Short mmCIF file of C-alpha atoms and ligand atoms in Angstrom, two decimals:
data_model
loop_
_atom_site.label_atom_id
_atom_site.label_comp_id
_atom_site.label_asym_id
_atom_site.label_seq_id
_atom_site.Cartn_x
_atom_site.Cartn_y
_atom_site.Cartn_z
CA UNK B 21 -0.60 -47.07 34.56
CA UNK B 22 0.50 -48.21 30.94
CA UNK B 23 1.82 -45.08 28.70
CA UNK B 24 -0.49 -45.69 26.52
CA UNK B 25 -3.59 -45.29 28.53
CA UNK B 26 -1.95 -42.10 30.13
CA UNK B 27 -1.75 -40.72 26.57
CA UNK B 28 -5.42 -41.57 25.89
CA UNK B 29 -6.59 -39.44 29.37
CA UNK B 30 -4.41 -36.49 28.95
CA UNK B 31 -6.00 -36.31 25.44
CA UNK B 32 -9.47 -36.71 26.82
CA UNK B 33 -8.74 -34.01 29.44
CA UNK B 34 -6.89 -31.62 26.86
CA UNK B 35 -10.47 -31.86 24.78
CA UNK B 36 -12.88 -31.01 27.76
CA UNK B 37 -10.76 -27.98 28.36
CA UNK B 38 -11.05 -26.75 25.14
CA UNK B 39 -14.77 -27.96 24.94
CA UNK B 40 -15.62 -25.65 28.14
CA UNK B 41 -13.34 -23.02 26.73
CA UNK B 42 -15.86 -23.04 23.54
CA UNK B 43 -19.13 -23.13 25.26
CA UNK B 44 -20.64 -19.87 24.66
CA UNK B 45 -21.38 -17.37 27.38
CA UNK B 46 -24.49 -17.41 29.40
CA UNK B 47 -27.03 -15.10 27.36
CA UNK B 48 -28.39 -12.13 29.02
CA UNK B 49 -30.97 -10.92 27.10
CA UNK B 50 -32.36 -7.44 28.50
CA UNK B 51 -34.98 -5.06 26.97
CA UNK B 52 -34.90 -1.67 28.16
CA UNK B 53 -38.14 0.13 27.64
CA UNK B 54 -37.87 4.13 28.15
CA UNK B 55 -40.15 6.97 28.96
CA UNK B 56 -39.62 10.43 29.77
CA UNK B 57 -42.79 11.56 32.23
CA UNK B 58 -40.93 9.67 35.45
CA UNK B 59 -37.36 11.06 34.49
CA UNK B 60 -35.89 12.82 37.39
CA UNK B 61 -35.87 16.21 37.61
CA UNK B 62 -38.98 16.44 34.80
CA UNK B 63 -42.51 17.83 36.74
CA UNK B 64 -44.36 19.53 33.68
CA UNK B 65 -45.58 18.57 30.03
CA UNK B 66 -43.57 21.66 28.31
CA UNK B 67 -40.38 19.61 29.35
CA UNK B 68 -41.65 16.47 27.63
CA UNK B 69 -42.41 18.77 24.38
CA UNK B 70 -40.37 18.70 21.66
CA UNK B 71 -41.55 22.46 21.04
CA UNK B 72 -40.39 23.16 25.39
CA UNK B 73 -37.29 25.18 25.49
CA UNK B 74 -36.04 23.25 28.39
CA UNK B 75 -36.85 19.64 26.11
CA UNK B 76 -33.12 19.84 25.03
CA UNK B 77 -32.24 18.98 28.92
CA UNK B 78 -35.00 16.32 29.20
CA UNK B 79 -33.90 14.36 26.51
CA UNK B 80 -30.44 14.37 27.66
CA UNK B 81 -31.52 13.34 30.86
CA UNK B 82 -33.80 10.59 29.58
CA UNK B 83 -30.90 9.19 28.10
CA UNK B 84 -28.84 9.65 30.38
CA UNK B 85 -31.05 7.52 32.72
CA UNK B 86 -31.23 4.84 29.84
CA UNK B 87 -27.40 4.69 30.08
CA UNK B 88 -27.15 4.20 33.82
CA UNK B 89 -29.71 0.94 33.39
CA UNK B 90 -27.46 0.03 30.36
CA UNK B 91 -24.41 0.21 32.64
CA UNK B 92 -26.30 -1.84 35.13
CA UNK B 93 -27.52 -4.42 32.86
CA UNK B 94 -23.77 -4.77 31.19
CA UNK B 95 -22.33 -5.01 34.85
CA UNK B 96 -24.63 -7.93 35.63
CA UNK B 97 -23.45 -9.81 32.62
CA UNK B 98 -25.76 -8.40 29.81
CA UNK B 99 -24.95 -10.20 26.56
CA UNK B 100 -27.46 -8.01 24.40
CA UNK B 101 -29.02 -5.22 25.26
CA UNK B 102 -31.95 -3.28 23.35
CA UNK B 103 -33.85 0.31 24.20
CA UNK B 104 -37.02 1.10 23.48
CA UNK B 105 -38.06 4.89 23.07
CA UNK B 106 -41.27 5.18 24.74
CA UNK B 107 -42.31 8.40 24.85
CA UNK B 108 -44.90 10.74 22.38
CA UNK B 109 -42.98 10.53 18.79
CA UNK B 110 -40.54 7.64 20.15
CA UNK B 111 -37.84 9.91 18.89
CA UNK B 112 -36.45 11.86 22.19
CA UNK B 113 -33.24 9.84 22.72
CA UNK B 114 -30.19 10.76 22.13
CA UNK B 115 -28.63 8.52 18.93
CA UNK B 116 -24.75 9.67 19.56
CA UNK B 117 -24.69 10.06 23.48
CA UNK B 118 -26.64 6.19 23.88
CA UNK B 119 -23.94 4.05 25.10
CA UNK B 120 -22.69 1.52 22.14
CA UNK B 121 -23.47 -1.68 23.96
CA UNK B 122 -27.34 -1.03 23.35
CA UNK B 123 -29.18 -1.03 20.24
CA UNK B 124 -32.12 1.78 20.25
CA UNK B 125 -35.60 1.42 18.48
CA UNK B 126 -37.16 4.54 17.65
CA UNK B 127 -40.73 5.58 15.73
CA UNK B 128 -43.88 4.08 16.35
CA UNK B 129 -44.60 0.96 14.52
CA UNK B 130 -47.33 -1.40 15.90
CA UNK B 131 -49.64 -3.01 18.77
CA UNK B 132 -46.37 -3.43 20.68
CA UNK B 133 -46.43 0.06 21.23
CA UNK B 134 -44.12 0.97 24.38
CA UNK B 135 -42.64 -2.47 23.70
CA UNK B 136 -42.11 -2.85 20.46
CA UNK B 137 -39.58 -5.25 20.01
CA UNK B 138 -39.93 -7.75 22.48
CA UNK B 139 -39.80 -11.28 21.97
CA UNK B 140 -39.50 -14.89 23.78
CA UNK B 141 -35.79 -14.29 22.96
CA UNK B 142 -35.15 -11.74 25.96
CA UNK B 143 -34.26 -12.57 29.56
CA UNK B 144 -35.96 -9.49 31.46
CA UNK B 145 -37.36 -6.44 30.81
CA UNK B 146 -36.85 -3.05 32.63
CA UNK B 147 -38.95 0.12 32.54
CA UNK B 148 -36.72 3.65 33.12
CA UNK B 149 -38.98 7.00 33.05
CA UNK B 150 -42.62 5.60 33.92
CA UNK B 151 -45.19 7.05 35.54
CA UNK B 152 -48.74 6.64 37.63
CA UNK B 153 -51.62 5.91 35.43
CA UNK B 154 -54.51 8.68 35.05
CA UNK B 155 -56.00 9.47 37.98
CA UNK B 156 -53.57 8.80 40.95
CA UNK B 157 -53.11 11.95 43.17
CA UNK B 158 -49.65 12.77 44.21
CA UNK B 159 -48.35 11.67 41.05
CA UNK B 160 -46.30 13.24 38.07
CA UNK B 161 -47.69 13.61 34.59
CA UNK B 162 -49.87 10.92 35.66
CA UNK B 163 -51.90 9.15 32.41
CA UNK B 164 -52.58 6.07 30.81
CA UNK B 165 -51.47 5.83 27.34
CA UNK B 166 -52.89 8.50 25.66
CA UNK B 167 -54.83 11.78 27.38
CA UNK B 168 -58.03 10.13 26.06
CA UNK B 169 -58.47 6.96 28.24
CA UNK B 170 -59.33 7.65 31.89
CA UNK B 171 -58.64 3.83 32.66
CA UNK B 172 -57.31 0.70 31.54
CA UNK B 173 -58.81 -2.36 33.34
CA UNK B 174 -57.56 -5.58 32.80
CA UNK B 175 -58.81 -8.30 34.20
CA UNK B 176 -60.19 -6.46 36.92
CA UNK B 177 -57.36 -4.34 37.68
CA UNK B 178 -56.59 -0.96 36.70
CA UNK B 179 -53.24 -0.43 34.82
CA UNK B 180 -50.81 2.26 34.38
CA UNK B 181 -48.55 1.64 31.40
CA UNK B 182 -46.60 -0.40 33.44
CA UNK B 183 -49.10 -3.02 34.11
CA UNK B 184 -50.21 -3.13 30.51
CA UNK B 185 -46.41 -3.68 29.75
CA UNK B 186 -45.85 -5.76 31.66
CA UNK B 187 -48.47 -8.17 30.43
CA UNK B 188 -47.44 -7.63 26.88
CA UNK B 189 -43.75 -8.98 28.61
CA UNK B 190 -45.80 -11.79 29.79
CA UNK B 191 -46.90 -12.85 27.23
CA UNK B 192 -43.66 -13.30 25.95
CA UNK B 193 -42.54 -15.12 29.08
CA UNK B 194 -40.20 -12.26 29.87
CA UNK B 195 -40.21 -10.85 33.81
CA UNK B 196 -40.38 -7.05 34.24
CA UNK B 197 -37.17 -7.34 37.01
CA UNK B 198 -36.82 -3.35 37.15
CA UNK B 199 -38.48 0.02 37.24
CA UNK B 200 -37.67 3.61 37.84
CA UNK B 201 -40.12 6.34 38.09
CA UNK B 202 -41.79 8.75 40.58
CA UNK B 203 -43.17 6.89 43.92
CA UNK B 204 -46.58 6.76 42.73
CA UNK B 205 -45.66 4.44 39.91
CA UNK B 206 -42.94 2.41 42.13
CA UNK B 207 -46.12 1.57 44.57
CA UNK B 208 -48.66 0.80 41.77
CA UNK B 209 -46.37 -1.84 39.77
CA UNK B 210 -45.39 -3.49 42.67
CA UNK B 211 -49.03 -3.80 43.71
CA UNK B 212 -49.87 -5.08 40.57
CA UNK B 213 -47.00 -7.82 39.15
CA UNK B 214 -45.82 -8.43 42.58
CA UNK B 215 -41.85 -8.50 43.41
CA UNK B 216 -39.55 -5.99 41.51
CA UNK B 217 -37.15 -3.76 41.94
CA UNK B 218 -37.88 -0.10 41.90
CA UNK B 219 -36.09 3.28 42.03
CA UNK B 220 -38.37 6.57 42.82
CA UNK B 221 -36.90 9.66 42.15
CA UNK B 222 -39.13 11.94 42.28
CA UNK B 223 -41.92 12.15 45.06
CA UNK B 224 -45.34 14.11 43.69
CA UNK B 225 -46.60 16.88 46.04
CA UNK B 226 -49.77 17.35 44.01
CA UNK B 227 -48.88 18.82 40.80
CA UNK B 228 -45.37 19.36 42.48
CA UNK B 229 -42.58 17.15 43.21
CA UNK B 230 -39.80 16.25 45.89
CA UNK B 231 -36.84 15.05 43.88
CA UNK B 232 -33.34 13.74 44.19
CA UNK B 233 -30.41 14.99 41.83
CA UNK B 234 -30.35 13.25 38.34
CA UNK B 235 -26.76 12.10 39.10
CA UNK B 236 -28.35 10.42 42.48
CA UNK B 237 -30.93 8.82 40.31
CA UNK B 238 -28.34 7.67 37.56
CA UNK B 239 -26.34 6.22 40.32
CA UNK B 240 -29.70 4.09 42.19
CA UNK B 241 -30.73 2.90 38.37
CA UNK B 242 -27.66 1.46 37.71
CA UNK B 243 -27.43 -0.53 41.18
CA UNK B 244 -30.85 -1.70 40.80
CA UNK B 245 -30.83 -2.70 37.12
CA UNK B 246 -27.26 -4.60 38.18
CA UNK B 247 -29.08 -6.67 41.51
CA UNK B 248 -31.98 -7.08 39.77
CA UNK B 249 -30.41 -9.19 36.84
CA UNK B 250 -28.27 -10.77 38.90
CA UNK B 251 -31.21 -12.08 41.15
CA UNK B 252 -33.53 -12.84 37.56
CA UNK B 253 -34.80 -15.63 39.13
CA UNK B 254 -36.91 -14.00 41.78
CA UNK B 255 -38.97 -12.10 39.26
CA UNK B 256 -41.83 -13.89 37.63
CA UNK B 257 -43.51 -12.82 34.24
CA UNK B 258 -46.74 -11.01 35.02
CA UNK B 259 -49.39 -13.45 33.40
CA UNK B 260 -53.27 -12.54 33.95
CA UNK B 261 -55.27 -15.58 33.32
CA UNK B 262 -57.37 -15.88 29.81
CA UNK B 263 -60.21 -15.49 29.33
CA UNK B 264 -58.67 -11.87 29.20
CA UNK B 265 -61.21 -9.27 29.51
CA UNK B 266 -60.23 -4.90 28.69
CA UNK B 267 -62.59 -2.24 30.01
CA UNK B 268 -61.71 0.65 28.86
CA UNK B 269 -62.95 4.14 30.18
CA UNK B 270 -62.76 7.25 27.32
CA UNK B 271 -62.65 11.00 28.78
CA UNK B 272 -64.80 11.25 25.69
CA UNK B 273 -68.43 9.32 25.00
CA UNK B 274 -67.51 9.74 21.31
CA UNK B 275 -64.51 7.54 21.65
CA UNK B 276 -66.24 4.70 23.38
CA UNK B 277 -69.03 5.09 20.55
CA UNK B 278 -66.26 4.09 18.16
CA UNK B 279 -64.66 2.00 19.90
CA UNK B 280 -67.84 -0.34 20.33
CA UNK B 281 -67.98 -0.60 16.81
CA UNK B 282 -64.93 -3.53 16.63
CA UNK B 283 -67.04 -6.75 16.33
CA UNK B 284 -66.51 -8.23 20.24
CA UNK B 285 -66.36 -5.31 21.69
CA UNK B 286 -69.48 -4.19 23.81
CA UNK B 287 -70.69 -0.69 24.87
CA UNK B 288 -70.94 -0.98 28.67
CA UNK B 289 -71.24 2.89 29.95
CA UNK B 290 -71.64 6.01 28.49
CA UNK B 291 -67.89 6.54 28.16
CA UNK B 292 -66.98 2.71 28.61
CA UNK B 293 -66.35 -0.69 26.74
CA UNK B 294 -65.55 -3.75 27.06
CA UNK B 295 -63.35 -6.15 24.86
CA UNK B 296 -63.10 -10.56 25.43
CA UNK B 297 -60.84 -12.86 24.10
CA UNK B 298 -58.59 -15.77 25.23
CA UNK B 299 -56.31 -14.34 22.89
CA UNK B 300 -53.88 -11.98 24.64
CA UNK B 301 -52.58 -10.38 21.41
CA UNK B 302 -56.22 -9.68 20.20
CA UNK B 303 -56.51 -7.56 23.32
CA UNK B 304 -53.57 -6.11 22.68
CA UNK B 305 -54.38 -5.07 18.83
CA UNK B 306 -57.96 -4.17 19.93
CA UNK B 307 -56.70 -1.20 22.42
CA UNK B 308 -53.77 -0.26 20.05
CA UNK B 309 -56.41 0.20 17.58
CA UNK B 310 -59.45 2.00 19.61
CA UNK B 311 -57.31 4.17 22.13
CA UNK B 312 -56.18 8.10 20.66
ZN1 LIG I 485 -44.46 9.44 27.97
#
């Protein structure tokens, strides 16, 4: 081989090495949506009241929980990593004790609601503290959105907030890979978006509950976050088919009164309407803006 042409390849090799040591990292993407209803340990509404004198604990817990699916999502590779608080004034987690690789959104803002947030930008999505929706025995704290809607039917198919979700995830294109709750929920989202990881940790017994100890729990969420990103590709985003169609059912025939009142929307029982578009985020904004 001339000298020459040996020069040229060791300088051709010498620049792919430092081209592959440039190329960025693989992005990792992961949204972290958090409630407080399906943290373990939690089995009455006083403990998810800021005015409960055991609250103090919840909270802690509830982040602590959002730190072991941090953990989980960093040990799988996680290049960013946001948290969503999810629950009643979306300001129950813990600022200082949040790990520092997550960034935390707090308040209410708009018809994102739980997810606030989200965008095509994010890899997976993951829902820590969720429970049943209204209506399903055995569960904890069991409702769907708001104590004023009995049932949110999409498509045909009742949802619990993690259904809803995990269409507003879908709609984004982002999979819902992960979820931790009480069993009720764990059984309902799997039945409804098909394959995903879940973690129960609490069992209801009625208005009681079974539970494992929150360190157990901390432990399970951060193995299951961690396999379920590293196996992203088995999780599909959960994408009903347009023309969408909401049915809504108020505990209150006052609230589907005004709620019929959005041109679109049709009265369809004395405590029910009924909302059409092949818009998803229409749907989305017309439930943010009729439900209490
Ligand atoms: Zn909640």
């Amino acid at each position: 081989m001339k000298k020459s042409l040996m020069v040229v390849l060791a300088a051709v090799l010498v620049f792919a090495i430092v081209a592959a040591a440039q190329q960025p990292a693989k992005k990792l993407k992961v949204f972290i949506s958090v409630d407080m209803e399906g943290v373990s340990g939690l089995v009455n509404w006083d403990e998810t009241d800021i005015k409960g004198p055991d609250y103090p604990l919840f909270r802690k817990l509830m982040t602590e929980e959002a730190n072991a699916a941090i953990s989980g999502a960093l040990a799988a590779g996680a290049t960013e990593i946001v948290v969503r608080d999810a629950h009643d004034s979306a300001r129950n987690i813990l600022p200082d004790l949040l790990r520092p690789e997550a960034q935390l959104i707090r308040e209410w803002s708009g018809p994102l609601s739980m997810m606030e947030g989200i965008d095509k930008s994010f890899d997976a999505v993951v829902f820590i503290g969720y429970h049943a929706r209204a209506g399903t025995p055995n569960a904890v704290l069991k409702h769907t959105m708001s104590l004023s809607v009995f049932d949110l039917i999409l498509n045909g198919v009742r949802q619990p907030e993690a259904g809803w979700n995990a269409a507003i995830a879908g709609y984004f294109d982002v999979p819902v890979v992960f979820v931790s709750g009480d069993a009720a929920i764990c059984s309902q989202v799997r039945e409804i978006i098909g394959n995903v990881e879940t973690v129960a940790v609490k069992e209801g017994i009625g208005k009681a509950a079974k539970m494992i100890h929150p360190s157990k729990s901390q432990e399970l969420i951060q193995k299951g976050v961690a396999a379920a990103l590293r196996n992203l590709k088995a999780y599909k985003p959960y994408k009903p088919t347009p023309p969408y169609k909401l049915e809504i059912v108020f505990t209150e025939e006052n609230l589907a009164q005004a709620a019929s009142w959005v041109p679109g929307a049709i009265r369809t029982g004395e405590r029910s309407v009924a909302f059409t578009s092949s818009d998803f985020m229409d749907i989305i904004k017309y439930f943010h803006v009729v439900r209490l």
